[in-house]
XYZ file of C-alpha atoms in Angstrom:
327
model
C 24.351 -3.545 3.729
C 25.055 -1.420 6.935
C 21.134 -1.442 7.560
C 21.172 -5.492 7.340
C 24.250 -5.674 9.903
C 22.570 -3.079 12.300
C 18.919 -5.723 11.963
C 21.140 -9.283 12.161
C 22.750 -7.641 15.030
C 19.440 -6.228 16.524
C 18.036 -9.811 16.351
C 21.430 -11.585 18.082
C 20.018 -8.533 20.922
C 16.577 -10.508 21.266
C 18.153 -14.080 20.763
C 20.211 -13.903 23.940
C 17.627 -12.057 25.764
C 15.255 -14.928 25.376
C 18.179 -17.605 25.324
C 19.829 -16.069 28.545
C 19.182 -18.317 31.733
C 18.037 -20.889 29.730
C 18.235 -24.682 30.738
C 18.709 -25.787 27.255
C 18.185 -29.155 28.345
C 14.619 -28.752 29.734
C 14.096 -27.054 26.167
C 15.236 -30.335 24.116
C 13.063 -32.378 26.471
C 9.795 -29.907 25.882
C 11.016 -30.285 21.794
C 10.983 -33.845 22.467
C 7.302 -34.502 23.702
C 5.619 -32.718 22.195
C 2.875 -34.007 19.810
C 3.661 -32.305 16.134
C 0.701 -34.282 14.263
C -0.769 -30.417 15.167
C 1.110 -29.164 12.992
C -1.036 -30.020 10.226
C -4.459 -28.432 11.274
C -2.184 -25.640 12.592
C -1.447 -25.614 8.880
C -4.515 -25.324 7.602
C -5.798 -22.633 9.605
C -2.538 -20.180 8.630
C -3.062 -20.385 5.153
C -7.268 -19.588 5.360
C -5.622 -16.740 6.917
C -3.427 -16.035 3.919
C -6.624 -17.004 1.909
C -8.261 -14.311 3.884
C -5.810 -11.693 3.015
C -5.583 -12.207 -0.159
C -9.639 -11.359 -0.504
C -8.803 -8.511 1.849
C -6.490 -7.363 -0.667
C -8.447 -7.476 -3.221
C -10.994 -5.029 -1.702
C -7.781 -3.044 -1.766
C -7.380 -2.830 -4.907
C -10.330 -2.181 -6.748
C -9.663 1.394 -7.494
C -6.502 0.117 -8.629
C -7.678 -2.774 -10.944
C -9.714 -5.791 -10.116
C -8.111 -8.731 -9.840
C -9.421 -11.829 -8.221
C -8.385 -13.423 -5.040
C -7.017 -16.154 -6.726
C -4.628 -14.337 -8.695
C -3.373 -12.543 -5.493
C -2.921 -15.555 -3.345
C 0.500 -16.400 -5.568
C 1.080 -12.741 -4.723
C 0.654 -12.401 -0.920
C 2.499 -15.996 -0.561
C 6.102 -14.476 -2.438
C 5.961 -11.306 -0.055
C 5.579 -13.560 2.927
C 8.803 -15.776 1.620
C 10.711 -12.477 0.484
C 9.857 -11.054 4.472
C 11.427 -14.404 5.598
C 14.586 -14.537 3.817
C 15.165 -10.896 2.814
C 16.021 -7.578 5.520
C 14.024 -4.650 6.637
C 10.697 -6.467 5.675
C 11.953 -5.976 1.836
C 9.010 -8.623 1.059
C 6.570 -5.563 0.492
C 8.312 -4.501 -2.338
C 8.877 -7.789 -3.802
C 5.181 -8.041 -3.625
C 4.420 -4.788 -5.228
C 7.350 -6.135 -7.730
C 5.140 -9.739 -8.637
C 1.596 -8.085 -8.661
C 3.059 -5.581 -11.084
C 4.219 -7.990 -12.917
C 1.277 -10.719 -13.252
C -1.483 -7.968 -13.333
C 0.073 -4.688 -14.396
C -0.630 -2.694 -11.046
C 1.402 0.043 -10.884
C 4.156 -0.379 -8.054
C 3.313 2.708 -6.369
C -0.468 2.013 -5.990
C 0.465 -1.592 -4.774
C 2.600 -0.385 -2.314
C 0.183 1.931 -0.913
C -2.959 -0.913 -0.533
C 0.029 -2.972 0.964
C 0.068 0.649 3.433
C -3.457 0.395 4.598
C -3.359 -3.086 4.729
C -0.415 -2.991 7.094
C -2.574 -0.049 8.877
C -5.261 -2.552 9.284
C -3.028 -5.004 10.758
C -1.581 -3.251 13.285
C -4.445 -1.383 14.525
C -6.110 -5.331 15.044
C -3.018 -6.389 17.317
C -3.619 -2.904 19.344
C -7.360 -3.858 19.396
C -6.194 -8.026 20.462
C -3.561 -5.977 23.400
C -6.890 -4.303 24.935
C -9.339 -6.814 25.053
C -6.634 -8.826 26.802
C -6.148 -6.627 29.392
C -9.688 -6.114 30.000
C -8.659 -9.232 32.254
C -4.940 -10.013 32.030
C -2.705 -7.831 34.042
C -0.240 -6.641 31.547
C 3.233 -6.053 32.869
C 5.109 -2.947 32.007
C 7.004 -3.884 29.122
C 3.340 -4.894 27.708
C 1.698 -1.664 28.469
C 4.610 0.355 26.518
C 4.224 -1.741 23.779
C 0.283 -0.960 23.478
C 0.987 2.766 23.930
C 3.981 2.851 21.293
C 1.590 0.633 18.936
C -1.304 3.625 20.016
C 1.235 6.268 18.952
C 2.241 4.848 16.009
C -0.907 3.095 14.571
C -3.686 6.109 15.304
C -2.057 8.741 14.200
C -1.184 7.134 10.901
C -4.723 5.746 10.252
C -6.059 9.728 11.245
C -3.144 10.853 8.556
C -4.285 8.767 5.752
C -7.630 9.787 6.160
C -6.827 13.171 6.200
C -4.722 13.065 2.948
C -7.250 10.405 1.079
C -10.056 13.423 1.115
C -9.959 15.504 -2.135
C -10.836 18.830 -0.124
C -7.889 18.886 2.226
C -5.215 16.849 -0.665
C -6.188 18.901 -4.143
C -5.837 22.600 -2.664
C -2.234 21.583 -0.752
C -1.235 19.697 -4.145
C -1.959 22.971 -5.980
C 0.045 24.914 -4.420
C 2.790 22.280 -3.729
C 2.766 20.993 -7.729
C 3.195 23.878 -10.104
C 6.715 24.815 -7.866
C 8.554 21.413 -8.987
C 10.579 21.409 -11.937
C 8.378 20.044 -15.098
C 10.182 16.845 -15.183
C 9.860 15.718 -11.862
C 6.233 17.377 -11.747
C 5.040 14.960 -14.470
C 6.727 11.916 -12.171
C 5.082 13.312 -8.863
C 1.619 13.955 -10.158
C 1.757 9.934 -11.118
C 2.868 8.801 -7.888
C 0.306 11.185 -6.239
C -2.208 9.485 -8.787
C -1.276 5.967 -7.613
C -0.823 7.068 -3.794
C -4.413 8.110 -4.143
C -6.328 5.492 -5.678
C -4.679 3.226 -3.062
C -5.825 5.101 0.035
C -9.146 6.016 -1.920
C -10.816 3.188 -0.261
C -10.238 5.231 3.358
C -13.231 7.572 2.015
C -15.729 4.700 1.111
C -17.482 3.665 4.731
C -19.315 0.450 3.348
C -16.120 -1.187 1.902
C -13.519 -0.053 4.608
C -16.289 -2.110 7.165
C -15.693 -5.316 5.158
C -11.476 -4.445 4.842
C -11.567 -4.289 9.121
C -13.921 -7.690 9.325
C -11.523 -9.122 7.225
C -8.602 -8.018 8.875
C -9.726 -9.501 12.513
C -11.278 -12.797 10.530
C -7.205 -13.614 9.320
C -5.973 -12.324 12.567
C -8.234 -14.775 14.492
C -7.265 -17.437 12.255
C -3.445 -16.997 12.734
C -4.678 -16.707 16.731
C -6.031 -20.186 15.937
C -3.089 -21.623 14.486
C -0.834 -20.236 17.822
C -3.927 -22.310 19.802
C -3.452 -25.309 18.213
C 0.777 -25.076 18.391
C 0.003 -24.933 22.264
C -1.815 -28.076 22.352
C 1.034 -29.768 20.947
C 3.035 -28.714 23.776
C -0.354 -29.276 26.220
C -0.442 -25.880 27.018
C -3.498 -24.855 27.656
C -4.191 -21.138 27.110
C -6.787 -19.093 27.180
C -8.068 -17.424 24.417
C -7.534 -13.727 25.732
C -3.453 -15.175 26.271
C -3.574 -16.198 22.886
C -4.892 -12.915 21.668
C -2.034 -11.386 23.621
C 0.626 -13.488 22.305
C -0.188 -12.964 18.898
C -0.411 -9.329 19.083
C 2.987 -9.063 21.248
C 4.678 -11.182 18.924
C 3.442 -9.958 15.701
C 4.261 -6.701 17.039
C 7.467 -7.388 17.928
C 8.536 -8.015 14.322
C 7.946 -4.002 13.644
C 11.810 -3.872 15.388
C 14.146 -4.078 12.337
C 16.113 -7.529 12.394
C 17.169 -10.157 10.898
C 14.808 -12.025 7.442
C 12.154 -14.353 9.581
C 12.627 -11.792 12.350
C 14.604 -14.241 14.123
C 14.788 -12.924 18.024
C 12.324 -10.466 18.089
C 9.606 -12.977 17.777
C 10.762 -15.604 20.216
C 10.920 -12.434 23.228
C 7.450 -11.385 22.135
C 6.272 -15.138 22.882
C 8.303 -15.035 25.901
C 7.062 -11.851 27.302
C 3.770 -13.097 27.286
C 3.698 -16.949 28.452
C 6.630 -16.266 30.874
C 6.348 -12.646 32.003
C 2.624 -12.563 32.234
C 1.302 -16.296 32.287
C 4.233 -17.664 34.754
C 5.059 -20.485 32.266
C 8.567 -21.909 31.899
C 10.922 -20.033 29.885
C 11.822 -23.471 28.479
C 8.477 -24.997 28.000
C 7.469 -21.328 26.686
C 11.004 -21.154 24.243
C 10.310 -24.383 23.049
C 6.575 -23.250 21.521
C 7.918 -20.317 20.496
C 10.397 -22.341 18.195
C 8.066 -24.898 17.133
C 5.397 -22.124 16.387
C 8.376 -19.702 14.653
C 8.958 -23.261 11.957
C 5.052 -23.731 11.895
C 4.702 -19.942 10.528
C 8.051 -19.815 8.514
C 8.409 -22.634 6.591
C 6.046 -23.591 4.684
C 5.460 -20.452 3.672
C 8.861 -19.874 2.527
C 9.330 -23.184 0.445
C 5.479 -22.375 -1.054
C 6.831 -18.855 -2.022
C 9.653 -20.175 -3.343
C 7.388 -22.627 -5.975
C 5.174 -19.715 -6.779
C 8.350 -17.297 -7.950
C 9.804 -20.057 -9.507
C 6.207 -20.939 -11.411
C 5.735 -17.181 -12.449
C 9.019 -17.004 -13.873
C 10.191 -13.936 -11.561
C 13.631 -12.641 -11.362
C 15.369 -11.469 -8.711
C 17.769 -9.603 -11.197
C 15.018 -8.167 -12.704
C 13.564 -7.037 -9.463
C 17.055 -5.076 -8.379
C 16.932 -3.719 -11.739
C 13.846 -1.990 -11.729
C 14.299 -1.287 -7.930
C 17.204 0.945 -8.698
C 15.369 2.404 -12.149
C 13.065 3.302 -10.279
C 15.316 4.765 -7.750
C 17.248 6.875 -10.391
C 14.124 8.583 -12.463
């Protein structure tokens, strides 16, 4: 509860940063005109992107288990809704939580392909932030953001590797093991098991190619959708400033906040079309609203049908959560 004050109250942080000095008028007028028939291909190029992921994932998890695209898509759809109405990006473990439940994955191994894929994702938005500024000038707020992303991104990705080879993992797990009391021995050396086949794929060249094409093709697809907002609101952006924007604003959402990451996104939109392009902060609010519905919504409501259609619980879910917790 405490953590889901401290994000509602991080996001209320970002809302009046981007609200502040606001004519609010000049917003309702941009809201007005604009042209929201674009909405619908805007549509249709976010969820090829979801389609995309869901293949993505599935290259995930075939150490795991294979299962089919198809049978993920229901999957990757309920985390997106869970991330939109639930805290501290809780929709990870909600997904773990349905694949285990429509294709007996183990939660553990889920949850570390969900990992990597996350990996993947940020490391693309790092990648977007410096073929930008190849020839946008990034302001300072920009450049900190692509070093923090840097620090954070990198080092992870170097970790994993590390840890997914056998030579360096078995001879620190035999020494680390056979210390642990037998009962919770038998419980790590089955999360180690699952934590392993997920990042196996780290160790397989060929395949982890086609995970980091995929990655940038579902990237440049949600880039396409933030295009296509903008030419509702006949703003006519480059491609590098829509690179940028995406990876600012995506980025942005790592900050703990409210579900739908309400704030953090809007600023990230701002700091780019305002800070760096010179655009209105109204006419650049008012996209970042529009484009904040466009990529919340129908998600939400389709994730919503799906949990409803595979008969998942949310009881169910807190119950396991906290057996799992507990053991």
């Amino acid at each position: 509860m405490r953590r889901t004050i401290v994000g509602i109250a991080i996001s209320l942080v970002f809302l009046f940063l981007a609200l502040r000095g606001q004519d609010f008028e000049a917003v309702w007028s941009a809201l007005k005109r604009a042209e929201y028939w674009y909405v619908i291909p805007a549509l249709a190029l976010y969820f090829s992107g979801v389609w995309i992921r869901s293949v993505r994932w599935s290259l995930l998890l075939q150490s795991v288990r294979r299962v089919h695209w198809f049978d993920l898509f229901p999957v990757v759809v309920i985390g997106y809704m869970a991330n939109n109405v639930l805290p501290l990006r809780a929709g990870e473990f909600v997904r773990a939580y349905a694949l285990s439940t429509r294709a007996g994955v183990r939660k553990t191994a889920a949850l570390t392909t969900i990992a990597v894929e996350r990996l993947f994702d940020g490391l693309t938005m790092l990648a977007f932030m410096l073929v930008a500024s190849l020839s946008v000038a990034l302001t300072s707020p920009l450049r900190h953001l692509a070093v923090l992303a840097g620090l954070l991104f990198v080092p992870l990705l170097v970790g994993l590797v590390i840890v997914s080879n056998r030579r360096v993992r078995e001879p620190l797990l035999a020494r680390t093991l056979p210390r642990l009391p037998a009962q919770i021995r038998e419980r790590a050396e089955r999360m180690v098991h699952s934590i392993v086949l997920g990042l196996s794929i780290l160790q397989r060249r060929r395949e982890l190619f086609v995970v980091a094409a995929t990655s940038l093709a579902a990237w440049l697809f949600e880039a396409l959708t933030y295009a296509v907002v903008a030419q509702a609101f006949d703003l006519q952006l480059g491609l590098l400033i829509i690179l940028l924007t995406t990876a600012v604003a995506n980025l942005a959402t790592l900050i703990p906040s409210s579900p739908g990451y309400v704030g953090p996104f809007e600023a990230g939109v701002l700091l780019v079309l305002f800070g760096v392009v010179g655009i209105s902060r109204e006419l650049a609010l008012s996209y970042a609203l529009v484009l904040h519905a466009v990529l919340y919504l129908p998600v939400t409501l389709w994730g919503l049908l799906f949990w409803w259609r595979e008969s998942l619980s949310w009881r169910e879910l807190r119950r396991t959560s906290v057996e799992e917790a507990a053991s």
